[in-house]
Amino acid sequence: WGRGGRRSAELRGRGCFAILIFCWVYVRKYQSRRESEVISTITAIFALAVALISSALLPVDIFLVSYMKNQNGTFKDWADANVSRQIEDTVLYGYYTLYSIILFCVFLWIPFVYFYYEEKAEDDGNTCSQVKTALKYTLGFITICAVEMTSLLYYSAFVPLDIPNKKNSTEWEKVKLLFEEFGSSHGLSALSFSISSLTVIGMLAAITYTAYGMSALPLNLIKGTTSAAYERLENTEDIEEVEQHLLRIKSKCRDGRPLSSRDRRTLQQLEERLRTLRRRERHLESIEKSWWTKFCKAIRPLKIVWGVFFIIVALLFTVSLFLSNLDKALHSAGFDSGFIILGTNLTNPLNMMLPVLQTVFPLDYILITTIVMYFIFTSMAGIRNMGIWFFWIRLYKIRRGKTRPQALLFLCMILLLIVLHTSYMIYSLAPQYVMYGSQKYLVQSNKTIDVQPRNVTFVSKDCDADAPEDQCIVTRTYLFLHKFWFFSAAYYFGNWAFIAVFLVGLIVSCCKGKKSVIEGEVDDDDSDMSDDELSAYYH
């Protein structure tokens, strides 16, 4: 185990380094060259790295509890009670550390950097006053969040939990009892409550962005983009048409007569349209000559293959989620239990594949890791295609080489919240596997009246809720998922909403034509200075 532990630590170090490199490239790819700031760049890279590292906790947790047992249901020689407890505590400390970092980023650091940059953009005063103002707004944000969390905590005191519930208890006694439960579990319940509250927000973000990204990303890869040469030809025709329209309007005032208010508005709109078309012309010309466009044409068949693979994974995920939710609707104890079921009555494709893949190490872990990373990257694609919205108001756009620092901070915060929801999504698909991994335990299969031990035989059985506690080790992930049933009920209804949004997004993506080769790169509110950024990016 010592040699394996050193090898595992070495692999984790390399993995973290690779994640940091990817985060640096991703942030630098999308951030604005004119508005980039060191503090916002470092914050975005760090937050994105924390999100990706946290997403790897679930596969690692499942692997560790499974690695301690043999396929015949017996513990390995080195996996005694002390070693098992040490591994469980190590994983739990990993959750404590990463989840605490997520709470720190979401509630303190990212809001502070956001308010600091907003203040810096509006006021060119000294740094000290900007920091003070940012701290003031950050404290206000924390206060609002604390009030909301306290209100939710107060109301949750009157919801039945897994603690004694006295009918004649006063309201204060119920609140006191809940806090005693938080303290008696060494902070696990308190952290679980905080994380679950954020996970509900992450669920809403997943419904909005991930469900759409799961349909848009594969179909965009399959359909591809329009030809830059064809778009340039269309754009040139549009420029000629707008110029002719401008000449007709200007000809009305050649004899000295003033233009009407309607003609002046039309003239202003046409001039803005002409500036946008000329920017498009410069962008299309840059892209048409770039080496990146030629490289994308060369790997076009590979993109189609990846698109087909991604849509298969998306359909597998959605069908499995539908059957899992249907199983809960038909066989769970209902709303008051959070729609929790310990067994599986309606099997789903993913739940069928995992036991089969368990027989060939490490195919099951590869599948879980693939689904988790697919969930993350489709979330990125959804945010990139839709932008940052607050209800019906679009706040920021995510565009290559022109994304504002505030938008990158929002993107990373949304990804942090979505990562928290990822574990529950995987649990919804394969609850028994997430709880116990590939563990088995021994059960007596033949009982006789003979007292000779040789006449008693044992067979291995997959760990489930009926297994003895000392024979099957529950993953630490599960401990964070079901401390409070009312959060589980919210996740259940969120899964139905996720399926609905995915189907709507799939229909919309199928009906839409090919994307422009400069989709989102040129807008009416862009300045001409942004052309230099695009030229520098492609060359």
Coordinates of C-alpha atoms in Angstrom, one line a residue:
W1 CA 0.0 0.0 0.0
G2 CA 2.9 2.3 0.7
R3 CA 4.4 1.9 -2.8
G4 CA 0.9 2.2 -4.3
G5 CA 0.2 5.3 -2.2
R6 CA 3.4 7.0 -3.4
R7 CA 2.5 6.1 -7.0
S8 CA -1.0 7.5 -6.4
A9 CA 0.4 10.7 -5.0
E10 CA 2.7 11.1 -8.0
L11 CA -0.2 10.6 -10.4
R12 CA -2.4 13.1 -8.4
G13 CA 0.4 15.7 -8.6
R14 CA 0.7 15.2 -12.4
G15 CA -3.1 15.4 -12.7
C16 CA -3.3 18.7 -10.8
F17 CA -0.5 20.1 -12.9
A18 CA -2.3 19.1 -16.1
I19 CA -5.5 20.7 -14.7
L20 CA -3.7 24.0 -14.0
I21 CA -2.3 24.1 -17.5
F22 CA -5.7 23.5 -19.0
C23 CA -7.3 26.2 -16.8
W24 CA -4.6 28.7 -17.8
V25 CA -5.0 28.0 -21.5
Y26 CA -8.8 28.1 -21.2
V27 CA -8.9 31.4 -19.3
R28 CA -6.3 33.0 -21.6
K29 CA -8.2 31.9 -24.6
Y30 CA -11.4 33.7 -23.7
Q31 CA -10.3 36.7 -21.6
S32 CA -10.2 40.1 -23.1
R33 CA -6.7 41.3 -24.0
R34 CA -7.5 44.9 -23.3
E35 CA -9.3 44.4 -20.0
S36 CA -7.2 41.5 -18.5
E37 CA -6.2 41.9 -14.8
V38 CA -3.7 39.8 -12.9
I39 CA -5.9 39.3 -9.9
S40 CA -9.0 38.4 -11.9
T41 CA -7.0 36.0 -14.1
I42 CA -5.4 34.2 -11.1
T43 CA -8.8 34.0 -9.4
A44 CA -10.5 32.6 -12.5
I45 CA -7.7 30.0 -13.0
F46 CA -7.8 29.0 -9.4
A47 CA -11.6 28.7 -9.2
L48 CA -11.7 26.7 -12.4
A49 CA -9.0 24.4 -11.2
V50 CA -10.8 23.8 -7.9
A51 CA -14.0 23.0 -9.8
L52 CA -12.2 20.4 -12.0
I53 CA -10.3 18.9 -9.0
S54 CA -13.5 18.6 -7.0
S55 CA -15.2 16.8 -9.9
A56 CA -12.5 14.1 -9.5
L57 CA -13.4 13.4 -5.9
L58 CA -16.3 11.0 -6.7
P59 CA -14.3 8.5 -8.9
V60 CA -11.5 8.6 -6.4
D61 CA -13.9 8.0 -3.4
I62 CA -15.5 5.0 -5.2
F63 CA -12.1 3.6 -6.2
L64 CA -10.7 3.7 -2.6
V65 CA -13.6 1.9 -0.9
S66 CA -13.6 -0.7 -3.7
Y67 CA -9.8 -1.2 -3.6
M68 CA -9.9 -2.4 0.0
K69 CA -11.8 -5.5 -0.8
N70 CA -11.2 -8.6 -3.0
Q71 CA -13.6 -9.8 -5.7
N72 CA -14.6 -12.7 -3.4
G73 CA -16.0 -10.3 -0.7
T74 CA -13.1 -10.5 1.7
F75 CA -10.9 -7.6 2.9
K76 CA -7.4 -7.4 1.6
D77 CA -4.6 -8.3 4.0
W78 CA -3.5 -4.7 4.5
A79 CA -7.1 -3.3 4.9
D80 CA -7.6 -3.8 8.6
A81 CA -10.0 -1.6 10.6
N82 CA -7.3 1.0 11.3
V83 CA -6.2 1.3 7.7
S84 CA -9.9 1.5 6.5
R85 CA -10.6 4.2 9.0
Q86 CA -7.5 6.1 7.9
I87 CA -8.5 6.0 4.3
E88 CA -12.0 7.0 5.1
D89 CA -10.8 10.0 7.1
T90 CA -8.3 11.0 4.4
V91 CA -11.1 11.1 1.8
L92 CA -13.4 13.0 4.3
Y93 CA -10.6 15.5 4.9
G94 CA -10.3 15.9 1.2
Y95 CA -14.0 16.7 1.0
Y96 CA -13.7 19.1 3.9
T97 CA -10.8 20.9 2.3
L98 CA -12.2 21.3 -1.3
Y99 CA -15.7 22.1 -0.2
S100 CA -14.4 24.7 2.3
I101 CA -12.4 26.2 -0.6
I102 CA -15.5 26.3 -2.7
L103 CA -17.5 28.0 0.1
F104 CA -14.6 30.5 0.5
C105 CA -14.5 31.2 -3.3
V106 CA -18.3 31.5 -3.7
F107 CA -19.0 33.6 -0.7
L108 CA -15.9 35.7 -0.2
W109 CA -13.0 35.7 -2.7
I110 CA -14.9 35.8 -6.1
P111 CA -17.4 38.5 -4.9
F112 CA -14.5 40.6 -3.5
V113 CA -12.5 40.4 -6.8
Y114 CA -15.7 41.1 -8.8
F115 CA -16.6 44.2 -6.7
Y116 CA -13.0 45.3 -6.7
Y117 CA -12.8 45.2 -10.5
E118 CA -16.2 47.0 -10.9
E119 CA -15.0 49.7 -8.6
K120 CA -11.7 50.0 -10.4
A121 CA -13.5 50.3 -13.8
E122 CA -15.8 53.1 -12.5
D123 CA -13.3 55.0 -10.3
D124 CA -9.6 55.7 -11.1
G125 CA -8.9 56.6 -7.4
N126 CA -6.3 55.0 -5.2
T127 CA -6.2 51.3 -4.6
C128 CA -6.9 51.6 -0.9
S129 CA -10.3 53.2 -1.4
Q130 CA -11.2 50.6 -4.1
V131 CA -10.3 47.8 -1.7
K132 CA -12.4 49.4 1.1
T133 CA -15.4 49.7 -1.2
A134 CA -15.0 46.2 -2.5
L135 CA -14.9 44.9 1.1
K136 CA -18.0 46.8 2.0
Y137 CA -20.0 45.3 -0.9
T138 CA -18.6 41.9 -0.2
L139 CA -19.6 42.1 3.5
G140 CA -23.1 43.1 2.3
F141 CA -23.2 40.1 0.0
I142 CA -22.1 37.8 2.8
T143 CA -24.7 39.3 5.2
I144 CA -27.5 38.7 2.7
C145 CA -26.4 35.1 2.1
A146 CA -26.1 34.6 5.9
V147 CA -29.6 35.8 6.5
E148 CA -30.9 33.5 3.7
M149 CA -29.0 30.5 5.1
T150 CA -30.2 31.3 8.7
S151 CA -33.8 31.5 7.5
L152 CA -33.5 28.2 5.6
L153 CA -31.8 26.6 8.7
Y154 CA -34.6 27.9 11.0
Y155 CA -37.4 26.4 8.8
S156 CA -35.4 23.2 8.4
A157 CA -35.6 22.8 12.2
F158 CA -39.3 22.0 11.9
V159 CA -38.7 19.3 9.2
P160 CA -38.3 15.8 10.5
L161 CA -34.6 14.6 10.3
D162 CA -32.8 11.5 11.5
I163 CA -32.9 12.8 15.0
P164 CA -35.4 12.4 17.9
N165 CA -38.4 14.5 17.3
K166 CA -40.5 15.3 20.4
K167 CA -44.1 16.3 19.7
N168 CA -44.2 18.7 22.6
S169 CA -40.9 20.5 21.9
T170 CA -41.0 24.3 21.7
E171 CA -39.7 26.1 18.6
W172 CA -36.4 27.0 20.4
E173 CA -35.9 23.4 21.5
K174 CA -36.2 22.2 17.9
V175 CA -33.6 24.8 16.7
K176 CA -31.3 23.9 19.6
L177 CA -31.7 20.2 18.8
L178 CA -30.7 20.9 15.2
F179 CA -27.6 22.8 16.2
E180 CA -26.6 19.9 18.6
E181 CA -26.9 17.6 15.7
F182 CA -24.5 19.8 13.7
G183 CA -22.0 19.8 16.5
S184 CA -22.2 16.1 17.3
S185 CA -21.0 15.1 13.8
H186 CA -17.8 17.1 13.9
G187 CA -19.0 19.6 11.5
L188 CA -20.2 17.1 8.8
S189 CA -23.9 18.1 9.1
A190 CA -23.1 21.8 9.1
L191 CA -20.9 21.5 6.1
S192 CA -23.4 19.2 4.4
F193 CA -26.2 21.7 5.0
S194 CA -24.1 24.6 3.5
I195 CA -23.0 22.5 0.5
S196 CA -26.5 21.2 -0.1
S197 CA -27.9 24.8 -0.1
L198 CA -25.3 25.7 -2.8
T199 CA -26.0 22.5 -4.6
V200 CA -29.6 23.6 -5.1
I201 CA -28.3 26.7 -6.9
G202 CA -26.0 24.5 -8.8
M203 CA -29.0 22.4 -9.8
L204 CA -30.6 25.5 -11.3
A205 CA -27.4 26.3 -13.2
A206 CA -27.2 22.7 -14.5
I207 CA -30.8 22.9 -15.7
T208 CA -30.1 26.2 -17.5
Y209 CA -26.6 25.6 -18.9
T210 CA -25.6 21.9 -18.7
A211 CA -28.9 20.6 -20.2
Y212 CA -28.6 22.9 -23.1
G213 CA -24.9 22.3 -23.5
M214 CA -25.5 18.5 -23.7
S215 CA -27.6 19.0 -26.8
A216 CA -25.8 22.0 -28.4
L217 CA -22.2 20.8 -28.2
P218 CA -22.6 17.5 -30.0
L219 CA -24.8 18.9 -32.8
N220 CA -22.5 21.9 -33.3
L221 CA -19.6 19.5 -33.8
I222 CA -21.6 17.4 -36.3
K223 CA -23.0 20.3 -38.3
G224 CA -19.9 22.4 -38.2
T225 CA -19.8 26.0 -39.3
T226 CA -20.4 27.9 -42.6
S227 CA -17.5 28.6 -44.9
A228 CA -15.6 31.8 -44.3
A229 CA -15.4 32.4 -48.1
Y230 CA -19.1 32.1 -48.5
E231 CA -19.8 34.4 -45.5
R232 CA -17.4 37.0 -47.0
L233 CA -19.4 36.9 -50.3
E234 CA -22.7 37.4 -48.5
N235 CA -21.2 40.1 -46.3
T236 CA -19.8 42.0 -49.3
E237 CA -23.3 42.0 -50.9
D238 CA -24.8 43.3 -47.6
I239 CA -22.2 46.1 -47.6
E240 CA -23.0 47.2 -51.2
E241 CA -26.8 47.1 -50.4
V242 CA -26.3 49.3 -47.2
E243 CA -24.0 51.8 -49.1
Q244 CA -26.6 52.2 -51.9
H245 CA -29.3 52.8 -49.3
L246 CA -27.1 55.4 -47.6
L247 CA -26.6 57.2 -50.9
R248 CA -30.3 57.3 -51.6
I249 CA -31.0 59.0 -48.2
K250 CA -28.1 61.4 -48.6
S251 CA -29.3 62.4 -52.0
K252 CA -32.4 63.9 -50.5
C253 CA -30.4 66.8 -48.9
R254 CA -28.1 67.7 -51.8
D255 CA -30.2 70.8 -52.6
G256 CA -29.8 72.0 -49.0
R257 CA -33.0 70.7 -47.6
P258 CA -32.7 69.1 -44.1
L259 CA -33.5 65.5 -43.6
S260 CA -36.7 64.5 -41.7
S261 CA -36.3 63.0 -38.2
R262 CA -37.2 59.6 -39.7
D263 CA -34.5 59.8 -42.3
R264 CA -32.0 60.9 -39.7
R265 CA -32.7 57.9 -37.5
T266 CA -32.6 55.6 -40.6
L267 CA -29.3 57.2 -41.6
Q268 CA -27.8 56.6 -38.1
Q269 CA -28.9 53.0 -38.0
L270 CA -27.5 52.3 -41.5
E271 CA -24.1 53.9 -40.6
E272 CA -23.9 51.6 -37.5
R273 CA -24.9 48.6 -39.6
L274 CA -22.2 49.5 -42.1
R275 CA -19.5 49.7 -39.4
T276 CA -20.6 46.3 -38.1
L277 CA -20.5 44.8 -41.6
R278 CA -17.0 46.2 -42.2
R279 CA -15.8 44.7 -38.9
R280 CA -17.3 41.4 -40.0
E281 CA -15.4 41.7 -43.2
R282 CA -12.1 42.2 -41.4
H283 CA -12.8 39.3 -39.0
L284 CA -13.8 37.0 -41.9
E285 CA -10.7 37.9 -43.8
S286 CA -8.5 37.2 -40.8
I287 CA -10.1 33.9 -40.1
E288 CA -10.0 32.8 -43.8
K289 CA -6.2 33.3 -43.8
S290 CA -5.5 31.8 -40.4
W291 CA -3.7 28.5 -39.9
W292 CA -6.3 27.6 -37.3
T293 CA -9.1 27.5 -39.9
K294 CA -7.0 25.3 -42.1
F295 CA -6.3 22.9 -39.2
C296 CA -10.1 22.8 -38.3
K297 CA -10.9 21.8 -41.8
A298 CA -8.3 19.0 -41.7
I299 CA -9.8 17.5 -38.5
R300 CA -13.4 17.9 -39.6
P301 CA -14.0 14.1 -39.7
L302 CA -12.7 13.8 -36.2
K303 CA -15.1 16.4 -35.0
I304 CA -18.0 14.5 -36.5
V305 CA -16.9 11.3 -34.7
W306 CA -16.7 13.2 -31.4
G307 CA -20.1 14.8 -32.0
V308 CA -21.7 11.4 -32.5
F309 CA -19.9 10.0 -29.4
F310 CA -21.1 13.0 -27.3
I311 CA -24.7 12.7 -28.5
I312 CA -24.7 9.0 -27.6
V313 CA -23.4 9.8 -24.1
A314 CA -26.0 12.5 -23.8
L315 CA -28.8 10.2 -24.7
L316 CA -27.5 7.4 -22.5
F317 CA -27.3 9.9 -19.6
T318 CA -30.9 11.3 -20.2
V319 CA -32.5 7.8 -20.6
S320 CA -30.8 6.6 -17.5
L321 CA -31.9 9.7 -15.6
F322 CA -35.5 9.3 -16.8
L323 CA -35.7 5.6 -15.7
S324 CA -34.1 6.4 -12.4
N325 CA -36.6 9.2 -11.7
L326 CA -39.4 7.0 -12.8
D327 CA -38.2 4.3 -10.4
K328 CA -38.3 6.9 -7.6
A329 CA -41.8 8.0 -8.5
L330 CA -43.1 4.5 -8.5
H331 CA -41.2 2.8 -5.7
S332 CA -40.0 5.4 -3.2
A333 CA -41.7 6.4 0.0
G334 CA -42.7 9.7 -1.5
F335 CA -42.0 13.4 -0.9
D336 CA -41.5 13.1 2.9
S337 CA -38.5 10.8 2.4
G338 CA -37.0 12.9 -0.4
F339 CA -37.9 10.2 -3.0
I340 CA -35.0 8.1 -1.7
I341 CA -34.8 4.4 -2.7
L342 CA -32.1 2.1 -1.4
G343 CA -32.4 -0.5 -4.1
T344 CA -33.1 -0.5 -7.8
N345 CA -36.4 -1.7 -9.2
L346 CA -36.2 -0.3 -12.7
T347 CA -32.8 -0.7 -14.1
N348 CA -31.2 1.8 -16.5
P349 CA -28.5 1.5 -19.1
L350 CA -25.8 3.0 -16.9
N351 CA -26.7 0.9 -14.0
M352 CA -26.5 -2.2 -16.2
M353 CA -23.2 -1.2 -17.7
L354 CA -21.3 -0.6 -14.4
P355 CA -21.6 -4.1 -12.9
V356 CA -20.4 -5.5 -16.3
L357 CA -17.5 -3.1 -16.5
Q358 CA -16.5 -3.9 -12.9
T359 CA -15.2 -7.2 -14.0
V360 CA -12.5 -5.6 -16.1
F361 CA -10.5 -3.1 -14.1
P362 CA -10.6 -0.1 -14.5
L363 CA -13.4 0.3 -17.1
D364 CA -16.1 1.3 -14.6
Y365 CA -13.9 4.1 -13.2
I366 CA -13.2 5.3 -16.7
L367 CA -16.9 5.4 -17.5
I368 CA -17.7 7.4 -14.3
T369 CA -14.8 9.8 -14.9
T370 CA -15.9 10.2 -18.5
I371 CA -19.5 11.1 -17.4
V372 CA -18.2 13.5 -14.8
M373 CA -15.9 15.3 -17.2
Y374 CA -18.5 15.3 -19.9
F375 CA -20.9 16.9 -17.5
I376 CA -18.3 19.7 -16.8
F377 CA -17.3 20.4 -20.4
T378 CA -20.9 20.5 -21.6
S379 CA -21.6 23.0 -18.8
M380 CA -18.7 25.1 -20.2
A381 CA -20.2 24.8 -23.7
G382 CA -23.7 25.8 -22.5
I383 CA -22.4 28.9 -20.7
R384 CA -20.3 29.8 -23.7
N385 CA -23.2 29.6 -26.1
M386 CA -25.8 31.2 -23.9
G387 CA -23.8 33.8 -22.0
I388 CA -24.4 34.9 -18.4
W389 CA -28.1 35.7 -17.7
F390 CA -30.0 37.0 -14.8
F391 CA -33.6 35.9 -15.6
W392 CA -34.3 37.6 -18.9
I393 CA -31.4 40.1 -18.8
R394 CA -28.1 39.1 -20.4
L395 CA -25.3 40.3 -18.3
Y396 CA -22.2 39.1 -20.1
K397 CA -21.1 37.2 -23.2
I398 CA -18.4 34.6 -23.3
R399 CA -16.4 35.2 -26.4
R400 CA -13.0 34.1 -27.6
G401 CA -10.4 36.8 -26.8
K402 CA -13.0 39.3 -25.7
T403 CA -14.6 38.1 -22.5
R404 CA -14.6 40.6 -19.7
P405 CA -13.0 39.7 -16.3
Q406 CA -16.4 39.9 -14.5
A407 CA -17.8 37.4 -17.0
L408 CA -15.0 34.9 -16.4
L409 CA -15.5 35.2 -12.6
F410 CA -19.2 34.5 -13.1
L411 CA -18.4 31.5 -15.3
C412 CA -16.1 30.0 -12.7
M413 CA -18.6 30.6 -9.9
I414 CA -21.3 28.8 -12.0
L415 CA -19.0 25.9 -12.7
L416 CA -18.2 25.6 -9.0
L417 CA -21.9 25.3 -8.2
I418 CA -22.5 22.9 -11.0
V419 CA -19.7 20.6 -9.8
L420 CA -21.5 20.4 -6.5
H421 CA -24.6 19.1 -8.2
T422 CA -22.6 16.6 -10.3
S423 CA -22.3 14.0 -7.5
Y424 CA -26.0 13.9 -7.0
M425 CA -26.7 13.5 -10.7
I426 CA -24.3 10.5 -10.8
Y427 CA -26.0 9.1 -7.6
S428 CA -29.4 9.4 -9.3
L429 CA -28.2 7.2 -12.1
A430 CA -26.4 4.5 -10.1
P431 CA -27.2 4.8 -6.4
Q432 CA -25.8 1.5 -5.3
Y433 CA -22.6 1.9 -7.2
V434 CA -22.0 5.4 -5.8
M435 CA -22.6 4.2 -2.3
Y436 CA -20.4 1.0 -2.4
G437 CA -18.5 0.9 -5.6
S438 CA -17.6 -2.6 -6.6
Q439 CA -17.6 -4.0 -3.1
K440 CA -18.9 -7.4 -2.3
Y441 CA -19.5 -9.2 1.0
L442 CA -19.9 -12.8 2.1
V443 CA -23.3 -14.3 2.9
Q444 CA -24.0 -17.8 4.1
S445 CA -25.7 -19.8 1.4
N446 CA -26.1 -23.3 3.0
K447 CA -27.3 -23.9 6.6
T448 CA -27.3 -27.4 7.9
I449 CA -27.7 -29.0 11.3
D450 CA -24.1 -30.3 11.1
V451 CA -21.9 -28.4 13.4
Q452 CA -18.8 -29.0 11.2
P453 CA -17.7 -25.6 9.7
R454 CA -16.8 -27.3 6.5
N455 CA -20.5 -27.9 5.7
V456 CA -21.2 -24.1 5.8
T457 CA -20.5 -22.4 2.5
F458 CA -20.4 -18.7 1.7
V459 CA -21.0 -16.8 -1.5
S460 CA -20.1 -13.2 -2.5
K461 CA -22.8 -10.7 -3.0
D462 CA -22.8 -7.0 -4.2
C463 CA -23.0 -4.6 -1.3
D464 CA -26.3 -3.0 -0.7
A465 CA -28.4 -1.4 2.0
D466 CA -29.0 -4.8 3.7
A467 CA -25.3 -5.5 4.1
P468 CA -23.7 -5.5 7.6
E469 CA -22.0 -2.2 8.4
D470 CA -18.7 -3.9 9.1
Q471 CA -18.7 -5.7 5.8
C472 CA -19.4 -2.8 3.4
I473 CA -17.9 0.7 3.6
V474 CA -20.1 3.6 2.4
T475 CA -18.4 6.3 0.3
R476 CA -17.9 9.7 1.9
T477 CA -19.8 11.2 -1.0
Y478 CA -23.0 9.5 0.1
L479 CA -22.7 11.1 3.6
F480 CA -22.9 14.5 2.1
L481 CA -25.8 13.7 -0.2
H482 CA -28.6 12.6 2.1
K483 CA -28.2 14.4 5.4
F484 CA -31.4 16.4 4.7
W485 CA -34.3 14.8 2.8
F486 CA -35.9 18.0 1.6
F487 CA -32.8 18.8 -0.5
S488 CA -33.2 15.3 -2.1
A489 CA -36.8 16.1 -2.9
A490 CA -35.7 19.3 -4.6
Y491 CA -33.1 17.4 -6.6
Y492 CA -35.8 14.9 -7.7
F493 CA -37.9 17.6 -9.3
G494 CA -34.8 19.2 -10.7
N495 CA -34.0 16.0 -12.6
W496 CA -37.4 16.2 -14.3
A497 CA -36.7 19.8 -15.3
F498 CA -33.2 18.9 -16.5
I499 CA -34.7 16.2 -18.8
A500 CA -37.3 18.7 -20.2
V501 CA -34.7 21.4 -20.9
F502 CA -32.4 18.9 -22.6
L503 CA -35.2 17.7 -24.9
V504 CA -36.2 21.3 -25.8
G505 CA -32.6 22.2 -26.4
L506 CA -32.2 19.1 -28.6
I507 CA -35.1 20.1 -30.7
V508 CA -33.9 23.7 -31.0
S509 CA -30.4 22.6 -31.9
C510 CA -31.7 20.3 -34.6
C511 CA -33.8 23.0 -36.2
K512 CA -31.1 25.6 -36.2
G513 CA -28.8 25.8 -39.2
K514 CA -25.0 25.9 -39.1
K515 CA -23.3 28.4 -36.9
S516 CA -21.4 31.3 -38.4
V517 CA -17.7 30.9 -38.4
I518 CA -17.5 34.1 -36.4
E519 CA -20.5 33.3 -34.2
G520 CA -20.6 35.8 -31.3
E521 CA -17.4 37.5 -32.4
V522 CA -18.9 40.6 -33.9
D523 CA -21.8 42.6 -32.3
D524 CA -23.1 46.1 -32.8
D525 CA -21.8 47.1 -29.3
D526 CA -18.2 46.1 -30.1
S527 CA -15.6 48.8 -30.6
D528 CA -13.2 48.8 -33.5
M529 CA -10.3 48.2 -31.1
S530 CA -11.5 44.6 -30.7
D531 CA -10.4 43.9 -34.3
D532 CA -6.8 44.1 -33.1
E533 CA -7.5 41.5 -30.4
L534 CA -8.9 39.0 -32.9
S535 CA -6.1 39.6 -35.4
A536 CA -3.5 39.0 -32.6
Y537 CA -5.4 35.8 -31.5
Y538 CA -5.4 34.2 -35.0
H539 CA -1.9 35.2 -36.0

